[in-house]
Amino acid sequence: MMSWDAVYSLLPLVVGLPLLAAIACALLDSHRWRVGLSILFAFLQLSIVVMLLLAIQHSGAGASYRYALGGWGAPLGIDLVVDGLAIILLLITALLVLILSIYSAQYFSAPNKAAGFWPLWWLLVAGLNAAFISADAFNIYVALEIIGLSAVALVALTGTRAALTAALRYALVGLLGSLCYLLGVALLYRAYGTLDLVQLASTVQANPLTWASLALISVGLLLKTALLPLHFWLPSAHASAPAPVSAVLSALVVKASFYLLVRFWLEVLAPATTEFAMNFLGLLGATAIVWGCIAAFRASRLKLLVAYSTVAQLGYLFLLFPLAAASDISVPLIDSVSDVAGSAALAAVIYFIIAHALAKAAMFLAAGNIQSCYGHDTIDKLQGAARSQPIAVFTFAIAGISLIGLPPSGGFIAKWLLLNSAIQNGQWWWVIVMLVGGLLAAVYIGRVLTIAFAQTVAQSGDKMSTHLLPRGLAMCGLVLAISAVLLGFNAEPVLALLEGSAQISSMGAGGL
Amino acid sequence: MTQDLLYSVVGVALFGIGVFGVVVAAHVIRKLIAVNIMGIGVFMVLLASAHHGAITDPVPHAMVLTGIVVAVAGTAQCLWLALRIQLLDENEAGESTQ
């Protein structure tokens, strides 16, 4: 067992390494060095996360590990916790960061843009990783702010008026959200005298003060996750950012706050949640699916379409709550016996997060490539894109297959698992919403492909061929899209991995 | 009504005023001031919770300090963005009059 303990002691590096990379990229003066260092660090990060994953698997299902930074321990010090749920998010983050770093190395070829990009990029990664493994409610606030500040700056990187306006709105919404979250945490501290998530989970009672803090924390995190009525900031921010930033915002940043919502609703403040509130979240999610698809269909610009599609896809994630409420997933924290149907819903949602992260990142990269070739991304003027940009359109189509949920893609497996769990719980109405959502997604993706494959005589063709992209830019998106589909072919090992992680029980309860 | 309860209630009230301001105010600077008022409300609630009779709990103080740093950073970022937008608009206006 000695060797696995050594692996676990790498846990602080998951946050420390990106922070170090951020500082190094800010200090280094050469573009070449920054890129080289970033890709090296991305590899290192991925290998550390893979080692942690192996250690978690070795320890068996439902295992978790607590690391006390500086040896201070729970009530006063900052603890890091990694369990099955956290490790999966760390893994998908490390994987996407590696591919997107390779993409960005070519995308930001102009040194002045790149100088701003890399430090912010790594700061964002550090914030994401910290949010996944923090065991302390206030530390999560700090992580959220690191994510918020760096994401806003990344959105503003293009410097156009649209990007700056979107970034300002994003910044204000972010501040509003994190202050709501902080007040919720302040109320919790006032009531229970601790910030540690595990200690909170074991002492929390259902009373008005807990409900108030649950409401504040939820509103704050829902703002950042952009669930339907609170999604107004997302399309402009995600659509006006540079392509790799859009990809990471849609694939990971909104998932981080969703992950925290899952932690608080199903784990930390579980005793204070009610079935009515869970169903309400599900209802908002269902509305988001339908409304997001319609808005995506009506979008005039390609990146805006992809951003609205994110609003719709986020809706599916929230179906977790009514499904979990029906099967009482919240019990396992105390007696660490998990309900089968409930953990099936959680496994489905984790699968959905992975599939959507891969497909949506691919789609944004493809949209970005099309945009930088054409100089615009107005959908109606993209006739003939399939001929001039075959790889980008192919990437878009493959990612689309996964988003629609057609077999054999990862998106299909994710939806099929969710459908299964809905049927098991007898909540057939969600099945209808999911089927309608898939149909509508097919309509808006079909619209783009129809225009892209349209033959036009009027288009001379020479105008766009002047901007030939480096092959690597096209390939990164393609790799992501294909892995989103392969995820469906390799459902067995991924599901086996989820089997253990779906029990978010015993978070740091015993350690090892 | 004890002193720390009074502080908490006032803090929550300030938070509410701030939220109202962010939603209602049209001008960016007003929105930003409202966000800062929200922040002060949260900090007051935290400081009030540090007060346990004769003993003072240092943890909320550390949280407030961190919160202030974050609020300064966020405010600076918003101001910078607002300034950049204004400069872009002024340049555009200048070009169109020439």
mmCIF file of C-alpha atoms in Angstrom, chain A residues 261-427:
data_model
loop_
_atom_site.group_PDB
_atom_site.id
_atom_site.type_symbol
_atom_site.label_atom_id
_atom_site.label_comp_id
_atom_site.label_asym_id
_atom_site.label_seq_id
_atom_site.Cartn_x
_atom_site.Cartn_y
_atom_site.Cartn_z
ATOM 1 C CA LEU A 261 -24.171 21.963 -7.213
ATOM 2 C CA VAL A 262 -24.168 18.154 -7.219
ATOM 3 C CA ARG A 263 -21.843 18.139 -4.208
ATOM 4 C CA PHE A 264 -24.008 20.554 -2.244
ATOM 5 C CA TRP A 265 -27.404 19.125 -3.194
ATOM 6 C CA LEU A 266 -26.694 15.423 -2.996
ATOM 7 C CA GLU A 267 -24.011 15.423 -0.369
ATOM 8 C CA VAL A 268 -23.226 18.400 1.854
ATOM 9 C CA LEU A 269 -26.662 19.946 2.297
ATOM 10 C CA ALA A 270 -28.618 16.825 1.372
ATOM 11 C CA PRO A 271 -30.698 16.806 4.576
ATOM 12 C CA ALA A 272 -32.064 20.245 3.717
ATOM 13 C CA THR A 273 -33.136 19.446 0.151
ATOM 14 C CA THR A 274 -36.722 18.628 -0.713
ATOM 15 C CA GLU A 275 -38.160 16.557 -3.514
ATOM 16 C CA PHE A 276 -40.128 19.581 -4.691
ATOM 17 C CA ALA A 277 -36.959 21.657 -5.125
ATOM 18 C CA MET A 278 -35.244 18.782 -6.953
ATOM 19 C CA ASN A 279 -38.198 18.460 -9.322
ATOM 20 C CA PHE A 280 -38.140 22.215 -9.854
ATOM 21 C CA LEU A 281 -34.501 22.035 -10.961
ATOM 22 C CA GLY A 282 -35.445 19.209 -13.328
ATOM 23 C CA LEU A 283 -38.279 21.300 -14.747
ATOM 24 C CA LEU A 284 -35.903 24.228 -15.382
ATOM 25 C CA GLY A 285 -33.532 21.769 -17.055
ATOM 26 C CA ALA A 286 -36.311 20.433 -19.289
ATOM 27 C CA THR A 287 -37.281 23.971 -20.282
ATOM 28 C CA ALA A 288 -33.622 24.733 -21.023
ATOM 29 C CA ILE A 289 -33.416 21.716 -23.355
ATOM 30 C CA VAL A 290 -36.357 22.812 -25.480
ATOM 31 C CA TRP A 291 -35.702 26.546 -25.377
ATOM 32 C CA GLY A 292 -31.950 26.224 -25.988
ATOM 33 C CA CYS A 293 -32.555 24.074 -29.065
ATOM 34 C CA ILE A 294 -35.039 26.564 -30.499
ATOM 35 C CA ALA A 295 -32.664 29.478 -29.838
ATOM 36 C CA ALA A 296 -29.829 27.500 -31.456
ATOM 37 C CA PHE A 297 -31.950 26.909 -34.546
ATOM 38 C CA ARG A 298 -32.724 30.619 -34.826
ATOM 39 C CA ALA A 299 -29.122 31.769 -34.239
ATOM 40 C CA SER A 300 -27.618 33.738 -37.105
ATOM 41 C CA ARG A 301 -23.970 32.978 -36.290
ATOM 42 C CA LEU A 302 -22.325 29.583 -36.057
ATOM 43 C CA LYS A 303 -20.574 30.150 -32.720
ATOM 44 C CA LEU A 304 -23.789 31.569 -31.275
ATOM 45 C CA LEU A 305 -25.573 28.385 -32.383
ATOM 46 C CA VAL A 306 -22.977 26.252 -30.637
ATOM 47 C CA ALA A 307 -23.281 28.408 -27.488
ATOM 48 C CA TYR A 308 -27.095 28.060 -27.406
ATOM 49 C CA SER A 309 -26.633 24.345 -27.874
ATOM 50 C CA THR A 310 -24.626 24.427 -24.630
ATOM 51 C CA VAL A 311 -27.614 26.015 -22.859
ATOM 52 C CA ALA A 312 -29.746 23.110 -24.106
ATOM 53 C CA GLN A 313 -27.212 20.405 -23.236
ATOM 54 C CA LEU A 314 -26.779 21.809 -19.712
ATOM 55 C CA GLY A 315 -30.495 21.221 -19.279
ATOM 56 C CA TYR A 316 -29.980 17.443 -19.528
ATOM 57 C CA LEU A 317 -27.571 17.564 -16.590
ATOM 58 C CA PHE A 318 -30.270 18.971 -14.330
ATOM 59 C CA LEU A 319 -32.515 15.964 -14.940
ATOM 60 C CA LEU A 320 -30.179 14.305 -12.436
ATOM 61 C CA PHE A 321 -31.899 16.035 -9.537
ATOM 62 C CA PRO A 322 -35.483 14.741 -9.969
ATOM 63 C CA LEU A 323 -34.125 11.274 -10.816
ATOM 64 C CA ALA A 324 -31.885 11.295 -7.737
ATOM 65 C CA ALA A 325 -34.714 12.614 -5.560
ATOM 66 C CA ALA A 326 -36.935 9.712 -6.564
ATOM 67 C CA SER A 327 -34.293 7.167 -5.684
ATOM 68 C CA ASP A 328 -32.892 8.876 -2.615
ATOM 69 C CA ILE A 329 -29.259 9.101 -3.633
ATOM 70 C CA SER A 330 -28.532 11.326 -0.667
ATOM 71 C CA VAL A 331 -28.634 8.526 1.873
ATOM 72 C CA PRO A 332 -25.289 6.882 0.987
ATOM 73 C CA LEU A 333 -23.246 9.605 2.630
ATOM 74 C CA ILE A 334 -24.295 8.380 6.016
ATOM 75 C CA ASP A 335 -24.500 4.617 5.616
ATOM 76 C CA SER A 336 -22.439 4.323 2.412
ATOM 77 C CA VAL A 337 -24.930 1.989 0.795
ATOM 78 C CA SER A 338 -25.918 3.468 -2.505
ATOM 79 C CA ASP A 339 -29.237 3.033 -4.197
ATOM 80 C CA VAL A 340 -28.847 1.400 -7.590
ATOM 81 C CA ALA A 341 -31.208 3.599 -9.593
ATOM 82 C CA GLY A 342 -29.932 6.797 -8.021
ATOM 83 C CA SER A 343 -26.304 6.074 -8.716
ATOM 84 C CA ALA A 344 -27.330 5.034 -12.230
ATOM 85 C CA ALA A 345 -28.676 8.561 -12.751
ATOM 86 C CA LEU A 346 -25.429 10.044 -11.472
ATOM 87 C CA ALA A 347 -23.346 7.730 -13.676
ATOM 88 C CA ALA A 348 -25.473 8.767 -16.655
ATOM 89 C CA VAL A 349 -24.917 12.439 -15.924
ATOM 90 C CA ILE A 350 -21.150 11.995 -15.511
ATOM 91 C CA TYR A 351 -21.109 10.149 -18.834
ATOM 92 C CA PHE A 352 -23.088 12.996 -20.326
ATOM 93 C CA ILE A 353 -20.577 15.538 -18.990
ATOM 94 C CA ILE A 354 -17.667 13.655 -20.602
ATOM 95 C CA ALA A 355 -19.452 13.172 -23.927
ATOM 96 C CA HIS A 356 -20.620 16.780 -24.063
ATOM 97 C CA ALA A 357 -17.205 18.148 -23.066
ATOM 98 C CA LEU A 358 -15.509 16.295 -25.933
ATOM 99 C CA ALA A 359 -18.184 16.995 -28.541
ATOM 100 C CA LYS A 360 -18.700 20.638 -27.639
ATOM 101 C CA ALA A 361 -14.982 21.422 -27.536
ATOM 102 C CA ALA A 362 -14.650 19.807 -30.981
ATOM 103 C CA MET A 363 -17.586 21.807 -32.278
ATOM 104 C CA PHE A 364 -16.208 25.126 -31.034
ATOM 105 C CA LEU A 365 -12.808 24.377 -32.563
ATOM 106 C CA ALA A 366 -14.478 23.527 -35.887
ATOM 107 C CA ALA A 367 -16.579 26.694 -35.723
ATOM 108 C CA GLY A 368 -13.450 28.684 -34.889
ATOM 109 C CA ASN A 369 -11.607 27.207 -37.879
ATOM 110 C CA ILE A 370 -14.490 28.021 -40.200
ATOM 111 C CA GLN A 371 -14.634 31.535 -38.765
ATOM 112 C CA SER A 372 -10.930 32.225 -39.241
ATOM 113 C CA CYS A 373 -11.095 30.952 -42.845
ATOM 114 C CA TYR A 374 -14.154 32.874 -43.886
ATOM 115 C CA GLY A 375 -13.487 35.907 -41.713
ATOM 116 C CA HIS A 376 -17.050 35.605 -40.389
ATOM 117 C CA ASP A 377 -19.396 32.898 -39.116
ATOM 118 C CA THR A 378 -22.766 33.980 -40.440
ATOM 119 C CA ILE A 379 -24.479 30.659 -41.053
ATOM 120 C CA ASP A 380 -26.416 31.701 -44.151
ATOM 121 C CA LYS A 381 -23.187 32.665 -45.938
ATOM 122 C CA LEU A 382 -21.368 29.398 -45.340
ATOM 123 C CA GLN A 383 -22.411 27.703 -48.598
ATOM 124 C CA GLY A 384 -19.744 25.424 -49.937
ATOM 125 C CA ALA A 385 -17.926 25.196 -46.610
ATOM 126 C CA ALA A 386 -17.943 21.422 -46.928
ATOM 127 C CA ARG A 387 -15.766 21.695 -50.025
ATOM 128 C CA SER A 388 -13.410 24.452 -48.880
ATOM 129 C CA GLN A 389 -13.146 23.308 -45.244
ATOM 130 C CA PRO A 390 -13.842 19.572 -45.384
ATOM 131 C CA ILE A 391 -12.145 18.674 -42.089
ATOM 132 C CA ALA A 392 -13.866 21.411 -40.089
ATOM 133 C CA VAL A 393 -17.303 20.513 -41.450
ATOM 134 C CA PHE A 394 -16.617 16.801 -40.917
ATOM 135 C CA THR A 395 -15.599 17.551 -37.300
ATOM 136 C CA PHE A 396 -18.767 19.578 -36.824
ATOM 137 C CA ALA A 397 -20.882 16.723 -38.188
ATOM 138 C CA ILE A 398 -19.246 14.045 -36.034
ATOM 139 C CA ALA A 399 -19.514 16.175 -32.904
ATOM 140 C CA GLY A 400 -23.121 16.823 -33.915
ATOM 141 C CA ILE A 401 -23.835 13.073 -33.984
ATOM 142 C CA SER A 402 -22.784 12.859 -30.347
ATOM 143 C CA LEU A 403 -24.748 15.973 -29.353
ATOM 144 C CA ILE A 404 -27.916 14.666 -31.026
ATOM 145 C CA GLY A 405 -27.331 11.352 -29.300
ATOM 146 C CA LEU A 406 -27.226 9.069 -32.321
ATOM 147 C CA PRO A 407 -25.699 5.621 -31.865
ATOM 148 C CA PRO A 408 -22.903 4.645 -31.521
ATOM 149 C CA SER A 409 -21.583 7.919 -30.095
ATOM 150 C CA GLY A 410 -20.804 8.770 -26.478
ATOM 151 C CA GLY A 411 -23.802 11.111 -26.468
ATOM 152 C CA PHE A 412 -26.058 8.172 -27.353
ATOM 153 C CA ILE A 413 -24.829 6.082 -24.426
ATOM 154 C CA ALA A 414 -25.224 9.039 -22.063
ATOM 155 C CA LYS A 415 -28.789 9.695 -23.182
ATOM 156 C CA TRP A 416 -29.637 6.015 -23.153
ATOM 157 C CA LEU A 417 -28.420 5.746 -19.541
ATOM 158 C CA LEU A 418 -30.467 8.801 -18.577
ATOM 159 C CA LEU A 419 -33.554 7.412 -20.339
ATOM 160 C CA ASN A 420 -33.076 4.099 -18.570
ATOM 161 C CA SER A 421 -32.840 5.765 -15.207
ATOM 162 C CA ALA A 422 -35.945 7.858 -15.913
ATOM 163 C CA ILE A 423 -37.912 4.764 -16.892
ATOM 164 C CA GLN A 424 -36.650 2.850 -13.848
ATOM 165 C CA ASN A 425 -37.928 5.652 -11.653
ATOM 166 C CA GLY A 426 -41.224 5.777 -13.515
ATOM 167 C CA GLN A 427 -40.700 9.395 -14.520
#
